[in-house]
Amino acid sequence: MSLEPTLQNIRGTFDILPYDGRGEGVHEAPSRAWQHVEQVIRTVLERFNFREIRTPILEPTELIARGVGQLTDIVTKEMFAFQRGDTHYVLRPEVTAPVMRAYLQHRLDQQGSVQKLYYIGPCFRAENPQKGRYRQFHQFGVELIGTGTPEADAEVIAAMMAVYEAFGLRNLRLRINTLGDAESRPRYREALLAYLRPLADQLSPTSRQRLASNPLRILDTKDERERRLLEGAPRLIDFVNEKGRAHYEAVKVHLEAMGIAYEEDPYLVRGLDYYTHTTFELESPDLGAQRALAGGGRYDLLAVDLGHATPVPAVGFAAGMERLFIALQAQGYRFPEEPPLDAYLVSLGEAALHWALVQAQVLRKAGLRVDLDLKGRSMKAQMREANRQRARYAVIVGERELEQGRAVVRDMQSGQQQEVTLAELADFLQGAVRAV
Ligand code: HAM
């Protein structure tokens, strides 16, 4: 029987299969590789005492609009949003605003004045799909809420770097910048506008639009000609006040002392509006056009944007899982192999199949990885299946073996066979598997 494909998954989304896959709609890394990568991330972040938070994928649209910013690309162009009755829903495009919502809603400050939270899960942005950029993608990240110290910024950056280090990734480039506080930004914005307005007709259509909506984003341009135009632009750092500069200097001192290499990039602005003070981005040369593996920064005013009376100091990062996979594959990372099946039960005849079904339960309770033929196939087909499943042992039982209370146990590698009594089978397999 050959299957006919019917419906397809949505462009920019993919299935994660238990197999190495290539082709439309399949992620190259199998589910086991995802589990492994997630496990490494959890282990590293938990070493820093970050604890997992899981927030809903559906959030009120207002949370994202107010949190991420009304004029950002994410909110104006990329939200998967819909309405049912009077409620406006959005599939979360990021997790920082949801985590801050949960922090405020559940008064997590009462659980400890510094909260260290991490997450791994899907996000959604209606972007033009290409390599490293998808409509459903997965982020892992941390949010450290309740302290405004430069040490907290350094701790978050250190946690981010530690994840990539655990995978042995090389040639990463960490760029950092400061946006100053809520006062410095509008002053800088005015100065930048004064510089850019006379040059407006030399700007790209996108940048011209941003001149009206979000001029700082123009600094982010990848267009070489625009980059040259920007060389004479006022610099953000010159608008940052004494306190903001001291904060930034302290972050740099901490990073140096922790052995974390960075480059300063006065033009690093991020695509989300909630940042103040430190911002950063981590790049890998293996990613091509979508260079950013991860990004983050401090967002002390997000709580106020969400309606809280006073600022809540916080800093965090988020990273794309798919981009991590691209970098891992480019650098030849070796994922652990899938553990083999311990035993495959080959049964001949109805009574033997019934025995195999019940016996599989006994063996699994004893901690063994066991499968059996559920299709009533021929002996040859079952042995082929045992091979395909890379079973260490095939346990072969027919009517005669059942009557005699014995099974034939075949070592699939050496081909050696021996008879084992049914009563001793679990002990025998456990011993044999442990001995390997
Ligand atoms: P972001 O820079 O928008 O920041 O996203 C973080 C990371 O998510 C990116 O560096 C990239 O690796 C990945 N990513 C973003 N969009 C896509 C996409 N369409 N396809 C694949 N990967 C993507 C944030 O989301 C902030 N919440 C980070 C943060 C946390 N700031 C403070 N705390």
XYZ file of C-alpha atoms and ligand atoms in Angstrom:
469
model
C 0.000 0.000 0.000
C 1.424 3.402 -0.875
C 0.064 6.491 0.839
C -1.320 9.474 -1.041
C -0.656 12.839 0.616
C -3.862 14.783 1.199
C -3.563 18.056 3.127
C -0.248 19.809 3.823
C 0.972 21.710 6.856
C 1.025 25.523 6.734
C 4.030 27.116 4.993
C 6.578 28.239 7.574
C 5.609 25.475 10.026
C 6.979 21.932 10.192
C 6.467 18.536 11.687
C 9.104 17.122 13.988
C 9.231 13.404 13.234
C 10.958 10.551 15.030
C 13.061 10.167 11.862
C 15.824 12.147 10.201
C 13.893 14.043 7.622
C 14.355 16.294 4.664
C 11.810 17.983 2.531
C 8.856 20.296 2.689
C 7.237 20.658 6.060
C 9.645 18.455 8.033
C 12.291 19.669 10.438
C 15.637 17.993 9.655
C 16.298 17.136 13.274
C 14.270 14.211 14.610
C 12.268 14.483 17.824
C 15.008 12.682 19.750
C 17.497 15.439 18.826
C 14.963 18.039 19.999
C 14.559 16.211 23.309
C 18.327 16.100 23.726
C 18.764 19.803 22.948
C 15.928 20.722 25.314
C 17.469 18.591 28.036
C 20.864 20.299 27.706
C 19.162 23.720 27.829
C 17.204 22.770 30.950
C 20.274 21.364 32.681
C 22.335 24.482 32.019
C 19.604 26.964 32.981
C 18.724 25.017 36.120
C 22.394 25.148 37.082
C 21.882 28.921 37.198
C 18.768 28.269 39.335
C 16.315 29.413 36.669
C 13.013 27.556 37.110
C 10.560 26.718 34.396
C 7.455 28.768 33.718
C 4.854 27.663 31.153
C 2.431 30.295 29.976
C -0.400 29.839 27.461
C 0.206 30.049 23.741
C -2.982 32.106 23.443
C -2.783 35.548 25.016
C -4.942 38.656 24.846
C -3.865 40.738 21.850
C -3.664 43.796 24.067
C -0.840 42.243 26.080
C 1.376 41.921 23.012
C 0.320 45.261 21.504
C 1.123 47.113 24.726
C 4.103 44.987 25.699
C 6.000 44.597 22.440
C 4.885 48.007 21.126
C 2.114 49.253 18.814
C 4.528 50.399 16.106
C 6.824 47.391 15.970
C 6.885 45.044 12.950
C 5.724 42.240 15.207
C 2.523 44.041 16.168
C 1.775 45.856 12.908
C 2.552 43.021 10.489
C 3.340 39.711 12.107
C 0.670 38.793 14.621
C -1.570 35.780 14.163
C -4.545 37.418 15.818
C -8.256 36.727 15.739
C -11.449 37.594 17.518
C -14.150 35.370 19.000
C -17.059 37.116 20.614
C -15.631 40.152 22.357
C -12.232 38.641 23.028
C -9.159 39.389 20.902
C -6.660 36.549 20.873
C -3.096 36.349 19.633
C -0.792 33.372 19.214
C 2.147 34.612 21.260
C 4.951 36.011 19.081
C 7.356 36.045 22.059
C 7.321 35.138 25.743
C 8.665 38.152 27.667
C 5.356 40.050 27.841
C 3.454 36.863 28.803
C 5.970 36.112 31.566
C 5.680 39.658 32.935
C 1.879 39.341 32.804
C 2.066 36.107 34.801
C 4.554 37.649 37.265
C 2.233 40.581 37.970
C -0.983 38.543 37.913
C 0.256 35.919 40.385
C 2.300 38.401 42.484
C 5.376 36.262 42.065
C 7.425 38.802 44.023
C 5.813 37.229 47.092
C 7.587 33.982 46.230
C 10.971 35.675 46.460
C 12.009 39.168 45.511
C 14.183 37.975 42.641
C 12.471 35.596 40.232
C 14.587 33.574 37.800
C 12.289 32.023 35.212
C 12.984 30.066 32.023
C 10.827 28.753 29.203
C 10.948 26.574 26.095
C 8.063 26.584 23.662
C 6.476 27.611 20.378
C 6.009 31.203 19.168
C 4.253 32.506 16.070
C 5.071 35.336 13.688
C 3.528 35.870 10.264
C 6.868 36.458 8.553
C 7.990 35.503 5.071
C 9.354 32.007 5.637
C 12.982 31.340 4.694
C 15.887 29.413 6.186
C 16.014 30.253 9.891
C 12.774 32.219 9.785
C 9.480 30.469 10.282
C 5.859 31.172 11.139
C 5.831 28.731 14.008
C 9.232 28.559 15.673
C 10.460 27.668 19.128
C 12.160 29.873 21.666
C 13.995 29.131 24.849
C 14.857 31.986 27.148
C 15.034 33.392 30.637
C 13.522 36.349 32.433
C 15.189 37.590 35.620
C 12.671 39.837 37.356
C 12.936 41.997 40.461
C 16.407 43.527 40.296
C 17.906 46.367 38.321
C 21.567 45.710 39.017
C 24.183 45.357 36.272
C 25.058 42.024 37.895
C 21.629 40.720 36.843
C 22.342 41.727 33.226
C 25.683 39.911 33.382
C 24.049 36.842 34.934
C 21.492 36.633 32.090
C 24.177 37.021 29.420
C 26.301 34.412 31.196
C 23.370 31.954 31.254
C 22.803 32.505 27.527
C 26.480 31.949 26.708
C 26.616 28.859 28.943
C 23.905 27.152 26.863
C 25.867 27.584 23.631
C 29.085 26.619 25.360
C 27.486 23.381 26.560
C 26.988 22.489 22.884
C 30.573 23.456 22.060
C 29.493 26.053 19.488
C 32.363 28.163 18.191
C 32.791 31.519 16.451
C 29.871 33.209 18.176
C 29.758 36.968 18.281
C 28.141 38.786 21.198
C 27.231 42.410 20.521
C 26.073 44.709 23.302
C 24.769 48.245 23.555
C 22.877 50.503 25.927
C 19.699 52.392 25.111
C 19.807 54.433 28.294
C 16.711 55.144 30.324
C 13.257 56.380 29.399
C 14.526 59.982 29.299
C 17.485 59.467 27.012
C 15.620 57.664 24.276
C 13.176 60.423 23.247
C 16.024 62.950 23.259
C 18.101 60.690 21.059
C 15.122 60.046 18.804
C 14.775 63.793 18.176
C 18.478 64.161 17.384
C 18.403 61.183 15.036
C 15.316 62.559 13.271
C 17.008 65.937 12.854
C 19.935 64.131 11.221
C 17.896 61.787 9.021
C 15.075 64.063 7.824
C 17.242 65.965 5.307
C 18.480 62.582 4.002
C 14.992 61.106 3.689
C 14.988 60.834 -0.101
C 18.176 58.726 0.036
C 16.593 56.195 2.394
C 14.929 52.931 1.377
C 11.102 52.868 1.401
C 11.137 50.776 4.612
C 13.442 53.220 6.375
C 11.392 56.171 5.151
C 8.362 54.563 6.758
C 10.317 54.019 9.952
C 11.282 57.677 9.977
C 7.676 58.351 10.879
C 7.005 55.343 13.092
C 10.172 54.023 14.714
C 13.319 55.913 13.611
C 15.671 53.964 15.910
C 14.990 50.827 13.874
C 16.671 52.529 10.890
C 19.972 52.001 12.725
C 19.342 48.284 12.284
C 19.513 48.453 8.484
C 21.478 45.815 6.597
C 21.625 48.015 3.457
C 25.284 49.000 2.897
C 24.401 52.361 1.361
C 22.218 53.235 4.329
C 24.897 52.096 6.735
C 27.256 54.636 5.143
C 24.635 57.364 5.480
C 24.366 56.520 9.151
C 28.072 56.869 9.810
C 27.677 60.526 10.685
C 24.511 60.013 12.759
C 24.413 61.035 16.421
C 25.312 58.193 18.756
C 22.945 56.868 21.360
C 25.624 56.604 24.012
C 26.126 60.402 23.916
C 22.526 60.812 25.099
C 22.713 58.338 27.954
C 22.914 59.997 31.359
C 25.542 59.431 34.031
C 23.601 56.686 35.791
C 22.887 54.835 32.565
C 26.531 54.970 31.562
C 27.675 53.733 34.962
C 25.265 50.801 34.621
C 26.619 49.959 31.168
C 30.246 50.268 32.300
C 29.553 47.906 35.207
C 27.976 45.309 32.889
C 31.101 45.401 30.722
C 33.409 45.049 33.723
C 31.434 42.007 34.899
C 31.475 40.365 31.456
C 35.219 40.845 31.195
C 35.803 39.365 34.643
C 33.594 36.381 33.705
C 35.645 35.787 30.570
C 32.757 36.592 28.210
C 34.006 38.203 25.012
C 31.795 40.916 23.513
C 31.837 43.721 20.980
C 30.169 47.045 21.529
C 27.781 48.050 18.776
C 26.377 51.555 19.229
C 23.839 50.831 16.476
C 22.368 47.706 18.051
C 18.663 48.389 18.461
C 16.209 45.575 18.830
C 12.853 45.033 17.184
C 10.841 45.245 20.401
C 9.951 48.486 22.155
C 10.282 47.488 25.789
C 14.044 47.792 26.155
C 15.935 50.286 28.295
C 19.638 50.206 29.214
C 21.471 47.026 28.201
C 20.599 45.242 24.954
C 22.501 42.402 23.326
C 22.443 39.972 20.455
C 24.344 36.765 19.796
C 25.245 35.894 16.226
C 26.635 32.858 14.475
C 28.366 32.966 11.082
C 26.630 29.661 10.289
C 23.185 31.214 10.052
C 23.455 33.191 6.816
C 20.953 36.019 6.476
C 19.202 35.295 9.790
C 22.309 35.815 11.867
C 20.773 36.186 15.319
C 20.872 33.090 17.480
C 19.537 34.977 20.477
C 18.824 38.453 21.751
C 17.641 40.257 24.817
C 18.102 43.085 27.211
C 16.736 45.006 30.150
C 13.071 46.043 30.170
C 12.384 47.911 33.414
C 9.313 49.714 32.041
C 7.429 46.773 30.538
C 5.362 46.395 33.728
C 4.328 50.066 33.449
C 3.401 49.578 29.775
C 1.153 46.738 30.928
C -0.592 49.019 33.417
C 1.395 48.488 36.607
C 1.794 51.660 38.684
C 5.550 51.370 39.201
C 8.449 50.004 37.162
C 9.537 46.414 37.806
C 13.215 45.986 36.925
C 13.838 42.948 34.726
C 16.240 41.541 32.145
C 16.146 38.483 29.907
C 17.078 36.797 26.653
C 15.325 34.573 24.148
C 16.829 32.288 21.537
C 15.568 30.460 18.479
C 15.703 26.666 18.749
C 15.663 26.145 14.955
C 18.607 28.513 14.563
C 20.485 26.614 17.251
C 19.902 23.444 15.198
C 21.245 25.144 12.060
C 24.417 26.150 13.910
C 24.789 22.684 15.490
C 24.426 20.940 12.161
C 26.842 23.353 10.445
C 29.457 22.615 13.105
C 28.982 18.843 12.887
C 27.492 18.387 16.348
C 26.949 14.717 17.148
C 23.559 14.022 18.641
C 23.360 10.993 20.922
C 22.112 7.856 19.198
C 18.664 6.525 19.907
C 18.980 3.710 22.458
C 18.171 0.347 20.848
C 15.213 -1.827 21.787
C 16.212 -4.389 24.389
C 13.929 -7.068 23.026
C 11.506 -7.685 20.188
C 8.998 -10.453 20.839
C 8.454 -12.662 17.794
C 5.353 -14.816 18.123
C 3.901 -17.507 15.900
C 0.213 -18.283 16.247
C -2.613 -16.720 18.186
C -1.795 -18.155 21.618
C 1.833 -17.055 21.295
C 0.784 -13.537 20.258
C -1.439 -13.309 23.335
C 1.482 -14.500 25.482
C 3.794 -11.926 23.861
C 1.364 -9.085 24.584
C 1.162 -10.024 28.268
C 4.881 -10.817 28.563
C 5.819 -7.442 27.047
C 4.064 -5.812 30.018
C 6.100 -7.859 32.490
C 9.371 -6.991 30.766
C 8.511 -3.281 30.537
C 7.673 -3.238 34.249
C 11.149 -4.619 34.799
C 12.466 -1.505 32.993
C 13.249 -3.021 29.599
C 12.463 -1.392 26.235
C 10.297 -3.944 24.509
C 8.166 -4.121 21.389
C 6.262 -6.914 19.693
C 4.552 -7.773 16.443
C 0.984 -6.481 16.538
C 0.135 -7.482 13.021
C 0.414 -11.260 12.946
C 3.200 -11.188 10.358
C 5.270 -14.151 9.200
C 8.283 -15.225 11.233
C 10.582 -13.847 8.521
C 8.830 -10.469 8.507
C 8.965 -10.301 12.318
C 12.689 -11.069 12.355
C 13.227 -8.368 9.740
C 11.314 -5.943 11.948
C 13.433 -6.906 14.995
C 16.469 -6.036 12.911
C 15.043 -2.765 11.628
C 14.227 -1.743 15.212
C 17.848 -2.541 16.168
C 16.634 -4.882 18.933
C 19.416 -6.469 20.960
C 17.451 -9.678 21.393
C 14.627 -11.372 19.568
C 12.499 -13.577 21.803
C 10.876 -16.206 19.596
C 7.848 -18.122 20.822
C 5.558 -20.519 18.932
C 2.850 -22.912 20.143
C 5.449 -25.630 20.868
C 7.679 -23.296 22.974
C 4.622 -22.160 24.909
C 3.662 -25.744 25.703
C 7.208 -26.478 26.868
C 7.412 -23.249 28.863
C 10.476 -22.032 26.927
C 11.450 -19.284 24.499
C 14.273 -19.043 21.993
C 16.360 -15.941 22.714
C 18.465 -14.765 19.792
C 21.311 -12.283 20.198
C 20.726 -10.163 17.116
C 24.350 -9.152 16.803
C 26.147 -12.477 17.151
C 23.254 -14.583 15.881
C 23.703 -16.944 18.851
C 20.517 -18.562 20.136
C 19.674 -20.222 23.421
C 16.584 -21.530 25.129
C 15.404 -19.784 28.278
C 12.475 -20.858 30.454
C 9.567 -18.440 30.360
C 9.752 -18.055 34.128
C 13.364 -16.845 33.895
C 12.974 -14.665 30.818
C 12.724 -11.266 32.565
C 15.752 -11.967 34.779
C 17.733 -13.319 31.856
C 17.078 -10.282 29.621
C 17.719 -7.816 32.418
C 21.047 -9.457 33.166
C 22.010 -9.672 29.506
C 21.123 -6.037 28.788
C 22.976 -4.819 31.856
C 26.071 -6.811 30.901
C 26.429 -4.961 27.552
P 13.652 38.420 19.390
O 14.978 38.968 18.974
O 12.464 38.922 18.680
O 13.535 38.693 20.941
O 13.669 36.849 19.264
C 14.654 36.078 19.923
C 15.192 34.981 19.009
O 14.105 34.189 18.506
C 15.877 35.490 17.751
O 17.216 35.834 18.010
C 15.770 34.286 16.838
O 16.805 33.349 17.148
C 14.442 33.686 17.222
N 13.395 34.059 16.266
C 12.669 35.203 16.223
N 11.794 35.191 15.204
C 11.966 34.004 14.571
C 11.354 33.378 13.442
N 10.364 33.945 12.751
N 11.794 32.143 13.089
C 12.784 31.532 13.771
N 13.381 32.060 14.840
C 12.989 33.292 15.242
C 12.475 38.336 21.714
O 11.589 37.587 21.351
C 12.540 38.873 23.130
N 11.370 38.355 23.874
C 13.845 38.481 23.816
C 13.902 38.903 25.248
C 13.686 38.116 26.330
N 14.152 40.118 25.696
C 14.104 40.127 27.023
N 13.798 38.915 27.417
